[in-house]
Coordinates of C-alpha atoms in Angstrom, one line a residue:
M1 CA 44.9 18.2 44.4
K2 CA 42.8 15.6 45.6
G3 CA 44.4 12.6 47.1
I4 CA 47.6 14.6 48.2
E5 CA 48.7 14.3 51.8
N6 CA 51.6 16.7 51.8
T7 CA 53.4 18.8 49.7
T8 CA 57.1 19.7 51.6
T9 CA 60.5 20.5 50.5
D10 CA 62.9 18.8 52.8
D11 CA 66.1 17.8 53.0
F12 CA 68.0 14.3 52.7
G13 CA 68.6 14.5 56.2
S14 CA 65.5 15.4 57.4
L15 CA 64.0 12.4 55.8
I16 CA 66.2 10.2 56.7
R17 CA 67.1 10.8 60.2
S18 CA 63.2 10.6 60.9
G19 CA 62.3 7.4 62.3
K20 CA 60.5 6.4 59.0
K21 CA 61.4 3.5 56.8
Y22 CA 61.4 3.8 53.2
T23 CA 60.6 0.9 50.4
V24 CA 60.8 0.8 46.9
P25 CA 57.8 -1.8 45.5
K26 CA 59.2 -5.4 45.2
F27 CA 58.3 -5.1 41.4
Q28 CA 59.4 -1.7 40.9
R29 CA 62.0 -0.6 38.3
D30 CA 65.4 -1.7 39.3
Y31 CA 68.5 0.7 40.4
S32 CA 69.5 1.6 36.5
W33 CA 71.8 4.6 37.0
D34 CA 75.3 4.3 35.6
T35 CA 78.3 6.7 35.3
E36 CA 77.1 9.5 33.6
Q37 CA 74.4 10.1 36.4
W38 CA 76.7 9.4 39.6
E39 CA 79.3 11.8 37.8
D40 CA 76.8 14.4 37.1
L41 CA 75.6 13.9 41.0
W42 CA 79.3 14.0 42.3
Q43 CA 79.9 17.5 40.5
D44 CA 76.6 19.0 41.7
I45 CA 78.2 18.0 45.2
E46 CA 81.5 19.2 45.1
R47 CA 80.0 22.7 43.7
M48 CA 77.5 22.7 46.5
L49 CA 79.9 22.4 49.5
Q50 CA 82.5 25.1 47.5
E51 CA 79.4 27.5 47.9
K52 CA 79.1 28.7 51.3
D53 CA 75.5 28.4 52.4
G54 CA 75.1 26.1 49.0
D55 CA 72.8 23.8 48.5
H56 CA 71.5 21.5 45.7
Y57 CA 67.7 21.2 44.8
M58 CA 67.1 17.1 43.8
G59 CA 63.8 17.2 41.8
Y60 CA 60.3 15.8 43.2
L61 CA 60.3 12.5 45.7
V62 CA 56.4 11.0 45.3
L63 CA 55.9 9.1 48.2
Q64 CA 52.7 7.0 49.1
T65 CA 51.5 6.2 52.9
S66 CA 48.4 5.1 54.9
D67 CA 50.4 5.7 58.7
N68 CA 53.0 8.5 58.1
E69 CA 55.6 5.9 59.4
N70 CA 56.4 3.6 56.3
F71 CA 56.5 4.9 53.2
M72 CA 57.1 3.3 49.4
I73 CA 59.1 5.2 47.1
I74 CA 57.2 5.5 44.3
D75 CA 59.6 7.7 42.2
G76 CA 63.2 9.2 42.8
Q77 CA 64.4 6.0 44.2
Q78 CA 67.3 6.3 42.0
R79 CA 68.0 9.3 43.6
F80 CA 67.3 8.0 47.1
T81 CA 69.7 4.9 46.5
T82 CA 72.4 6.7 45.2
I83 CA 72.6 9.4 48.1
T84 CA 72.5 6.4 50.6
M85 CA 75.3 5.0 48.2
I86 CA 77.6 8.2 48.8
V87 CA 77.2 8.0 52.5
L88 CA 78.1 4.4 52.7
A89 CA 80.9 5.3 51.1
A90 CA 81.9 8.0 53.5
I91 CA 81.3 5.7 56.2
K92 CA 83.6 3.0 54.7
A93 CA 86.7 5.3 54.9
V94 CA 85.8 6.4 58.2
K95 CA 85.7 2.5 59.2
E96 CA 89.1 2.0 57.1
L97 CA 90.6 4.8 59.0
A98 CA 90.1 3.1 62.6
G99 CA 91.4 -0.1 61.0
K100 CA 94.6 1.6 60.3
G101 CA 95.0 2.5 63.6
I102 CA 94.1 6.3 63.1
D103 CA 92.1 7.4 66.4
P104 CA 90.4 3.8 66.1
E105 CA 88.4 4.0 69.2
K106 CA 86.4 7.3 68.4
N107 CA 86.4 6.3 64.4
E108 CA 84.8 3.2 65.2
Q109 CA 82.5 4.5 67.3
R110 CA 82.0 7.4 64.7
G111 CA 81.2 4.6 61.9
K112 CA 79.1 2.7 64.1
T113 CA 76.9 6.1 65.0
L114 CA 76.6 7.1 60.9
I115 CA 75.8 3.7 60.6
E116 CA 72.5 3.9 62.9
T117 CA 71.9 7.1 61.9
Y118 CA 71.4 7.0 58.4
I119 CA 71.4 3.7 57.6
G120 CA 69.8 1.4 59.8
H121 CA 70.1 -0.9 63.2
V122 CA 71.9 -3.9 63.9
D123 CA 69.8 -6.8 65.7
P124 CA 71.5 -8.0 68.3
V125 CA 70.6 -11.7 67.6
T126 CA 70.8 -12.5 64.0
L127 CA 73.5 -9.2 63.3
E128 CA 71.5 -8.1 60.5
Y129 CA 70.2 -4.7 59.9
D130 CA 66.8 -3.2 59.9
N131 CA 67.6 -0.8 57.3
I132 CA 65.7 2.2 56.8
L133 CA 65.8 1.7 53.2
V134 CA 64.5 -1.4 51.4
L135 CA 65.3 -1.6 47.9
N136 CA 63.3 -4.1 45.2
R137 CA 63.3 -7.4 44.9
N138 CA 65.9 -7.9 42.6
N139 CA 68.5 -5.0 44.5
D140 CA 67.4 -5.2 48.2
G141 CA 69.4 -9.1 49.1
Y142 CA 73.1 -7.1 47.3
Y143 CA 72.0 -4.1 49.1
K144 CA 71.6 -5.6 52.7
D145 CA 74.0 -8.4 52.3
Y146 CA 76.9 -6.8 50.3
I147 CA 76.8 -3.3 50.8
V148 CA 75.4 -2.4 53.8
K149 CA 78.2 -4.6 55.9
L150 CA 81.2 -2.8 54.1
G151 CA 82.8 -5.7 53.3
D152 CA 83.9 -7.3 50.4
L153 CA 81.5 -6.9 47.7
K154 CA 80.7 -10.0 45.7
R155 CA 81.4 -9.8 42.2
T156 CA 80.7 -13.1 40.4
H157 CA 77.1 -14.8 39.6
I158 CA 75.4 -11.1 39.8
S159 CA 72.7 -9.8 37.8
A160 CA 73.3 -6.9 35.7
T161 CA 71.7 -4.8 38.0
E162 CA 73.8 -5.9 41.1
K163 CA 76.9 -4.7 39.0
L164 CA 75.4 -1.3 38.3
M165 CA 74.6 -1.1 42.5
R166 CA 78.7 -2.1 43.1
R167 CA 80.3 -0.2 40.2
C168 CA 78.3 2.6 41.9
F169 CA 79.6 2.0 45.3
E170 CA 83.0 1.6 44.1
W171 CA 82.8 4.8 42.1
Y172 CA 82.0 7.2 45.1
E173 CA 84.4 5.2 47.1
N174 CA 87.1 6.2 44.9
A175 CA 86.0 9.4 44.4
L176 CA 86.4 9.7 48.8
K177 CA 89.5 8.0 49.1
G178 CA 92.0 10.3 50.4
K179 CA 89.6 13.3 50.0
F180 CA 89.5 13.9 54.1
S181 CA 92.6 12.7 56.6
S182 CA 90.1 12.2 59.7
G183 CA 86.8 10.7 60.5
E184 CA 85.7 13.6 61.7
E185 CA 86.1 15.3 58.3
Y186 CA 84.5 12.5 56.6
A187 CA 81.4 12.9 59.3
G188 CA 81.3 16.6 58.6
F189 CA 80.9 15.8 54.7
I190 CA 78.3 13.4 55.2
K191 CA 76.3 16.0 57.4
E192 CA 76.3 18.7 55.0
V193 CA 75.5 16.4 51.9
V194 CA 72.5 15.4 53.6
N195 CA 71.4 18.2 54.9
N196 CA 71.9 20.7 51.6
L197 CA 70.4 17.9 49.7
F198 CA 66.9 19.2 49.1
F199 CA 63.9 17.8 47.6
T200 CA 60.2 18.0 46.9
V201 CA 58.4 16.1 48.3
I202 CA 54.7 14.5 47.8
T203 CA 53.0 12.5 49.9
V204 CA 50.0 10.6 48.5
N205 CA 47.8 7.9 50.2
D206 CA 46.9 5.6 47.3
E207 CA 48.3 4.3 43.6
T208 CA 45.7 6.1 41.9
N209 CA 46.7 9.6 43.3
A210 CA 50.7 9.0 42.6
F211 CA 49.4 8.3 39.1
R212 CA 47.8 11.0 38.8
V213 CA 50.8 13.3 40.5
F214 CA 52.7 11.7 37.8
E215 CA 50.7 12.9 34.8
T216 CA 50.5 16.2 36.5
L217 CA 54.2 16.7 36.8
N218 CA 54.8 15.0 33.2
A219 CA 52.6 17.9 31.7
R220 CA 54.7 20.4 33.2
G221 CA 58.2 19.0 31.9
V222 CA 59.2 17.1 34.6
Q223 CA 59.4 13.4 33.3
L224 CA 58.3 10.9 36.1
S225 CA 58.2 6.8 35.4
S226 CA 54.6 6.8 35.6
S227 CA 54.4 2.9 33.8
D228 CA 56.3 1.7 36.9
L229 CA 53.1 2.2 38.6
I230 CA 51.2 0.1 36.6
K231 CA 53.8 -2.7 36.5
N232 CA 53.9 -2.7 40.0
Y233 CA 50.5 -3.4 40.1
L234 CA 50.1 -6.0 37.6
F235 CA 52.7 -7.8 39.0
S236 CA 51.5 -7.1 42.5
L237 CA 47.9 -8.9 41.3
V238 CA 50.0 -12.1 40.0
A239 CA 52.3 -12.6 43.4
D240 CA 49.1 -11.6 45.6
R241 CA 46.5 -14.4 43.7
S242 CA 48.9 -16.8 42.7
N243 CA 51.2 -19.4 44.7
H244 CA 53.5 -20.8 41.2
P245 CA 56.5 -18.4 41.4
S246 CA 57.3 -19.2 37.9
W247 CA 54.4 -17.1 36.8
I248 CA 56.2 -13.7 38.5
E249 CA 59.8 -15.0 36.3
T250 CA 57.5 -15.5 33.1
L251 CA 55.9 -12.0 33.5
E252 CA 59.0 -10.7 34.7
G253 CA 60.5 -11.9 31.0
K254 CA 57.5 -10.2 29.2
W255 CA 57.9 -7.1 30.4
T256 CA 61.6 -6.9 30.3
T257 CA 60.9 -7.9 26.3
L258 CA 58.4 -4.7 26.3
N259 CA 60.6 -2.6 27.8
N260 CA 63.4 -3.7 25.8
N261 CA 61.1 -3.1 22.5
L262 CA 59.9 0.5 23.3
G263 CA 62.4 2.2 25.5
I264 CA 61.5 3.6 29.4
E265 CA 60.5 6.8 27.4
K266 CA 57.9 5.8 25.1
L267 CA 56.7 2.9 27.4
P268 CA 54.0 5.1 29.3
E269 CA 52.7 7.0 26.1
Y270 CA 52.2 3.4 24.5
L271 CA 50.3 2.1 27.0
R272 CA 47.7 4.4 26.7
Y273 CA 47.3 4.4 22.8
Y274 CA 47.0 1.0 23.3
W275 CA 44.4 0.9 26.2
N276 CA 42.3 3.4 23.6
S277 CA 42.6 1.1 20.5
K278 CA 40.3 -1.3 22.6
N279 CA 38.5 0.6 25.3
K280 CA 36.4 3.8 25.2
T281 CA 38.9 6.8 25.6
V282 CA 40.8 8.0 28.9
R283 CA 43.2 10.7 29.4
S284 CA 46.6 9.8 31.0
N285 CA 45.8 10.7 34.2
E286 CA 42.9 8.1 34.3
L287 CA 44.5 5.1 32.9
F288 CA 45.8 3.9 36.1
K289 CA 42.4 3.8 37.6
T290 CA 40.7 2.3 34.5
V291 CA 43.3 -0.6 34.4
R292 CA 42.9 -1.1 37.9
T293 CA 39.3 -1.5 38.0
S294 CA 39.5 -3.0 34.5
I295 CA 42.1 -6.1 35.1
T296 CA 41.6 -7.8 38.6
Q297 CA 42.4 -11.5 37.7
P298 CA 46.1 -13.1 37.0
E299 CA 44.8 -14.5 33.9
Q300 CA 43.7 -10.9 32.7
V301 CA 47.1 -9.6 33.7
F302 CA 48.9 -12.2 31.1
R303 CA 46.7 -11.8 28.2
L304 CA 47.4 -8.1 28.4
M305 CA 51.1 -9.0 28.4
D306 CA 50.6 -10.7 25.1
D307 CA 48.2 -8.1 23.6
L308 CA 50.7 -5.2 24.6
L309 CA 53.5 -7.7 23.1
D310 CA 52.0 -8.2 20.0
Y311 CA 50.7 -4.5 19.2
S312 CA 54.0 -3.2 20.5
Q313 CA 55.6 -4.4 16.5
V314 CA 53.3 -2.1 15.1
F315 CA 53.5 0.8 18.0
I316 CA 57.3 0.6 16.7
A317 CA 56.7 0.6 12.9
L318 CA 54.4 3.3 12.8
R319 CA 57.6 5.6 14.0
D320 CA 59.6 3.6 11.1
P321 CA 58.9 3.9 7.7
T322 CA 62.0 1.5 6.9
S323 CA 60.9 -1.1 9.4
D324 CA 61.0 -4.5 8.3
Y325 CA 57.6 -4.9 9.5
W326 CA 56.3 -3.0 6.1
E327 CA 57.9 -5.7 3.9
N328 CA 59.2 -2.8 1.5
D329 CA 55.2 -2.0 0.5
T330 CA 56.1 1.7 -0.9
E331 CA 52.2 2.5 -0.7
I332 CA 52.4 2.2 3.2
T333 CA 55.8 3.4 4.0
H334 CA 54.9 6.5 1.9
Y335 CA 52.2 7.6 4.5
I336 CA 54.3 6.6 7.3
R337 CA 56.8 8.7 6.5
L338 CA 54.1 11.9 6.2
L339 CA 52.7 10.6 9.6
K340 CA 56.3 11.2 11.0
L341 CA 56.9 14.3 8.8
F342 CA 53.4 15.6 10.2
N343 CA 54.7 14.7 13.7
L344 CA 51.1 12.6 14.1
R345 CA 50.9 11.0 17.2
Q346 CA 47.2 10.7 17.6
P347 CA 46.2 8.3 15.4
Y348 CA 48.3 5.8 16.8
S349 CA 45.5 3.9 18.4
L350 CA 43.5 3.5 15.1
L351 CA 46.4 2.5 13.1
M352 CA 47.4 -0.2 15.3
T353 CA 43.9 -1.7 15.5
A354 CA 43.6 -1.2 12.0
N355 CA 46.4 -3.2 11.4
K356 CA 46.3 -6.0 13.5
S357 CA 42.3 -6.5 12.7
L358 CA 41.9 -5.5 9.1
P359 CA 42.8 -7.0 5.7
N360 CA 45.9 -5.1 4.1
R361 CA 43.7 -3.4 1.6
D362 CA 41.4 -1.9 4.6
F363 CA 44.6 -0.8 6.6
K364 CA 46.0 0.8 3.6
Q365 CA 42.7 2.8 3.1
V366 CA 42.6 3.8 7.0
L367 CA 46.3 4.9 6.7
K368 CA 45.5 7.3 3.3
E369 CA 42.3 8.7 5.0
T370 CA 44.1 9.5 8.2
I371 CA 47.1 11.1 6.5
V372 CA 44.4 13.6 4.5
L373 CA 42.1 13.9 7.8
S374 CA 44.9 15.1 9.7
F375 CA 46.7 16.9 7.0
R376 CA 43.2 19.2 6.7
Y377 CA 42.5 19.6 10.4
S378 CA 45.8 19.4 12.1
V379 CA 48.9 20.6 9.4
I380 CA 46.9 23.5 8.0
C381 CA 44.0 24.1 10.1
G382 CA 46.2 23.8 13.5
L383 CA 42.7 22.7 15.2
N384 CA 42.4 21.2 18.8
P385 CA 44.5 17.7 18.7
N386 CA 42.2 16.6 21.4
E387 CA 38.8 16.0 19.5
I388 CA 40.6 14.8 16.4
E389 CA 42.1 11.9 18.9
R390 CA 39.0 11.0 20.6
T391 CA 37.3 10.5 16.7
Y392 CA 40.5 8.1 15.8
N393 CA 39.9 6.8 19.4
D394 CA 36.3 6.2 18.7
A395 CA 37.0 4.4 15.1
A396 CA 39.8 2.4 16.8
L397 CA 37.2 0.8 19.0
Y398 CA 34.5 0.4 16.4
I399 CA 37.2 -1.7 14.2
T400 CA 38.2 -3.6 17.5
T401 CA 34.0 -4.8 17.9
N402 CA 32.9 -5.1 14.7
K403 CA 36.6 -6.2 12.1
S404 CA 35.1 -3.6 9.3
Y405 CA 36.1 0.0 9.0
D406 CA 33.5 2.8 7.4
S407 CA 34.8 6.3 6.4
G408 CA 31.6 7.6 7.6
L409 CA 33.5 6.8 11.1
M410 CA 35.5 10.3 10.9
K411 CA 33.6 12.9 9.2
N412 CA 33.0 14.8 12.0
V413 CA 36.8 15.6 12.1
Y414 CA 36.7 15.9 8.1
I415 CA 37.2 19.6 7.3
D416 CA 35.0 20.7 4.7
D417 CA 36.4 22.5 1.3
R418 CA 35.5 25.9 2.1
E419 CA 37.0 25.9 5.6
F420 CA 40.3 24.3 4.3
V421 CA 40.3 26.4 1.3
A422 CA 40.4 29.2 3.7
A423 CA 43.0 28.1 5.9
F424 CA 45.0 27.1 3.1
S425 CA 44.7 30.6 1.7
I426 CA 46.7 32.0 4.7
K427 CA 48.8 29.4 6.0
N428 CA 52.2 30.5 6.6
F429 CA 55.6 28.5 7.6
D430 CA 58.6 29.9 9.4
I431 CA 60.7 27.8 7.9
N432 CA 63.3 25.2 9.9
S433 CA 64.8 22.1 9.5
K434 CA 61.0 20.5 10.1
S435 CA 58.8 22.8 8.7
G436 CA 60.9 22.8 5.6
K437 CA 60.3 19.5 4.5
V438 CA 56.6 20.0 5.0
V439 CA 56.6 22.8 2.7
R440 CA 59.0 21.2 0.3
Y441 CA 56.4 18.0 0.4
I442 CA 53.4 20.3 0.3
L443 CA 54.9 22.3 -3.0
G444 CA 55.7 18.7 -4.6
E445 CA 52.7 17.6 -4.4
I446 CA 51.2 20.5 -6.1
E447 CA 53.7 20.3 -8.9
R448 CA 52.9 16.6 -9.2
F449 CA 49.3 17.2 -9.7
M450 CA 50.2 20.2 -12.1
G451 CA 51.6 17.4 -14.3
G452 CA 55.3 18.6 -13.3
N453 CA 58.1 17.1 -12.2
S454 CA 57.4 14.2 -9.4
I455 CA 59.7 15.6 -6.8
S456 CA 60.0 13.5 -3.5
L457 CA 60.7 13.7 0.0
D458 CA 64.2 12.6 -0.8
D459 CA 65.0 14.8 -3.9
E460 CA 68.1 17.3 -2.1
S461 CA 68.4 18.9 -5.4
Y462 CA 65.5 21.6 -4.8
S463 CA 65.2 24.0 -2.0
I464 CA 62.7 26.4 -0.9
E465 CA 62.5 29.5 -2.2
H466 CA 61.3 32.7 -0.9
I467 CA 59.7 34.9 -4.3
M468 CA 60.1 38.0 -1.8
P469 CA 63.6 37.8 -0.1
Q470 CA 63.2 37.3 4.1
S471 CA 65.7 40.0 4.5
P472 CA 65.3 41.7 1.1
D473 CA 67.9 44.6 -0.6
E474 CA 66.4 47.5 0.2
D475 CA 67.6 49.0 -3.7
E476 CA 65.8 45.7 -5.1
W477 CA 63.1 45.7 -2.8
D478 CA 60.5 48.5 -2.1
M479 CA 58.7 46.6 1.0
E480 CA 58.1 47.6 4.6
D481 CA 59.8 45.5 7.4
E482 CA 56.1 45.3 8.7
K483 CA 55.0 43.4 5.3
V484 CA 58.2 41.6 4.6
D485 CA 57.6 40.1 8.4
R486 CA 53.7 39.3 7.7
L487 CA 54.4 38.1 4.1
S488 CA 57.6 36.3 3.7
S489 CA 56.3 33.3 5.3
R490 CA 53.2 32.8 3.3
L491 CA 53.1 29.7 1.3
G492 CA 52.1 31.7 -1.6
N493 CA 55.5 33.3 -1.4
M494 CA 57.4 30.1 -1.9
C495 CA 58.4 27.8 -5.0
L496 CA 60.6 24.9 -5.6
L497 CA 63.8 25.6 -6.7
E498 CA 67.1 24.2 -7.5
K499 CA 69.5 24.9 -5.0
R500 CA 72.4 26.1 -7.9
L501 CA 69.1 28.5 -9.5
N502 CA 68.4 29.6 -5.6
K503 CA 71.7 30.8 -4.9
E504 CA 71.8 32.8 -8.1
A505 CA 68.3 34.3 -7.7
G506 CA 69.7 35.4 -4.0
N507 CA 68.2 38.8 -2.8
K508 CA 68.0 40.3 -6.4
S509 CA 65.0 42.1 -7.6
Y510 CA 61.4 40.1 -8.8
L511 CA 62.1 41.1 -12.7
K512 CA 65.7 39.3 -12.2
K513 CA 64.3 36.6 -10.5
L514 CA 61.8 35.7 -12.8
K515 CA 64.7 35.1 -15.4
V516 CA 66.4 32.7 -13.0
Y517 CA 62.8 31.1 -12.8
S518 CA 62.4 30.1 -16.3
L519 CA 65.5 27.9 -16.3
S520 CA 64.0 25.6 -13.1
N521 CA 62.7 22.2 -14.3
S522 CA 59.6 22.9 -11.7
Q523 CA 57.0 23.4 -14.1
M524 CA 55.2 25.6 -11.3
T525 CA 58.1 28.0 -10.6
Q526 CA 58.2 28.5 -14.4
R527 CA 54.6 29.6 -14.4
I528 CA 54.9 32.1 -12.0
S529 CA 56.3 34.8 -14.6
E530 CA 53.2 33.7 -17.0
H531 CA 51.2 34.7 -14.5
Y532 CA 53.0 37.1 -12.7
S533 CA 55.0 38.9 -14.9
E534 CA 55.0 42.6 -14.0
R535 CA 55.4 42.9 -10.1
W536 CA 55.2 41.0 -6.7
D537 CA 53.5 42.4 -3.9
E538 CA 50.6 41.7 -1.2
N539 CA 48.1 41.2 -3.6
T540 CA 49.9 38.8 -6.0
I541 CA 51.2 36.9 -3.0
T542 CA 47.3 36.4 -1.8
N543 CA 46.1 35.7 -5.3
R544 CA 48.6 32.8 -6.3
Q545 CA 48.2 31.4 -2.3
R546 CA 44.1 30.9 -3.2
K547 CA 45.2 29.1 -6.4
L548 CA 47.3 27.1 -4.9
A549 CA 44.7 26.1 -2.1
E550 CA 42.4 25.3 -4.8
K551 CA 44.9 22.6 -6.1
A552 CA 45.4 21.5 -2.9
K553 CA 41.4 21.1 -2.0
A554 CA 41.5 18.7 -4.7
I555 CA 44.7 16.7 -3.2
W556 CA 44.1 16.4 0.2
R557 CA 41.1 15.0 -0.2
I558 CA 38.4 11.6 0.9
G559 CA 35.9 10.5 -2.1

């Protein structure tokens, strides 16, 4: 990949003993690992030590450098810091042996050598450590003043992240207490641990390439904290261009509120949806470059943060139909439930800006049309999501600029009736907890359209009945396995049936099932016997699904 200077697989020991310096950017995320992560890593280390020639893979470490001597830790700081804590806890155990008079001279020298090898050198004048690892602005003071010095740890008037660092050190200190009886064994433990914990080290030359690495790895299922890069840029911009210390505190408060509102996992996703609601569409791997090009002054940073906080309320509410944000508007909450049911994220940029820029009446129109468009395009036709997302983003930008909405903005992704009916007529669903709710919704809407009962998404009295069973009784159904596999999941082979009647129908023959269907309160289910009274086969399934498709065409339409 362009911009990557090097990719290697290195053990922690070779990284830390190389004479290089590793710095966590000052505005990067604070130390946040807790007991669960400490225990997991310790168990991995113990398993590794029990195995002959054992090692353990620690994942990706993304570094940025311009001189190959000083490295910024762009991702991996939690793991890097925690391993250093383990080393320090073991060194403290060596020094305590010396303090107890156990081989004092050798253990004192051993402790000093271990510190210089893995932690840093002591300045002979100030007696301060020049540490190999430098943490961010909220962690480094406590790290170098208390933890590295291996004395009594400050316990009061410390921040939440400093408390986590103290607890982390004490957790490993307790785990190592009494584990070995000699300083030589503790030193051997340190050596074995650092030499057998391996990272895939990716080195880049600037923040833009680091962001691209993040997005590429995220696309492969390796979740990295790409939003930290954007945060670090924004904070650095304010710090470098301002002489007001309070500005950083204000910015920190806003970012913390945003992070608390969304959660770390959703923040990178939200940043892209927000940006695309107000600007020309950018892909994930271009977002950082675009932000860095567009936001160049502290005033812009604060305007951006205020806007991000404002829009985050809508973003969160779009995921939650029960949110107070919707003020119990049943029409809106119904559509939000469908967004969630269909797992639709592509419209977020459009819906956020529509909610903030349009009257409530127009927002409802956008919301309704988005559901119809997405139902046709995504749920039934299963088309490429990138095109419909671009269309939604373009519509969002139009609304941002003009403060108005026009249905014609999205006509290029409105699936016409002919294509929709054709796709609906052959649609199948392998029923699971998620797709089952989608099928219940579809059949319930058709039932209502036919003048039958209003069967809501919350109505648990109905279940999905496969007219041709998924596992038919050979004595009751004369059907080849291949046909059963192909036809049983077709929409035309499904109906809504009360749970008690579904249980009664079981795997009975079709003619016996018809008697059960006649007892249902669902008119669509009752009518099966009227239209298909003799047999149930591939032709009848196809015929019924075509008729359902014609009804669906009238239900999910715009205009």
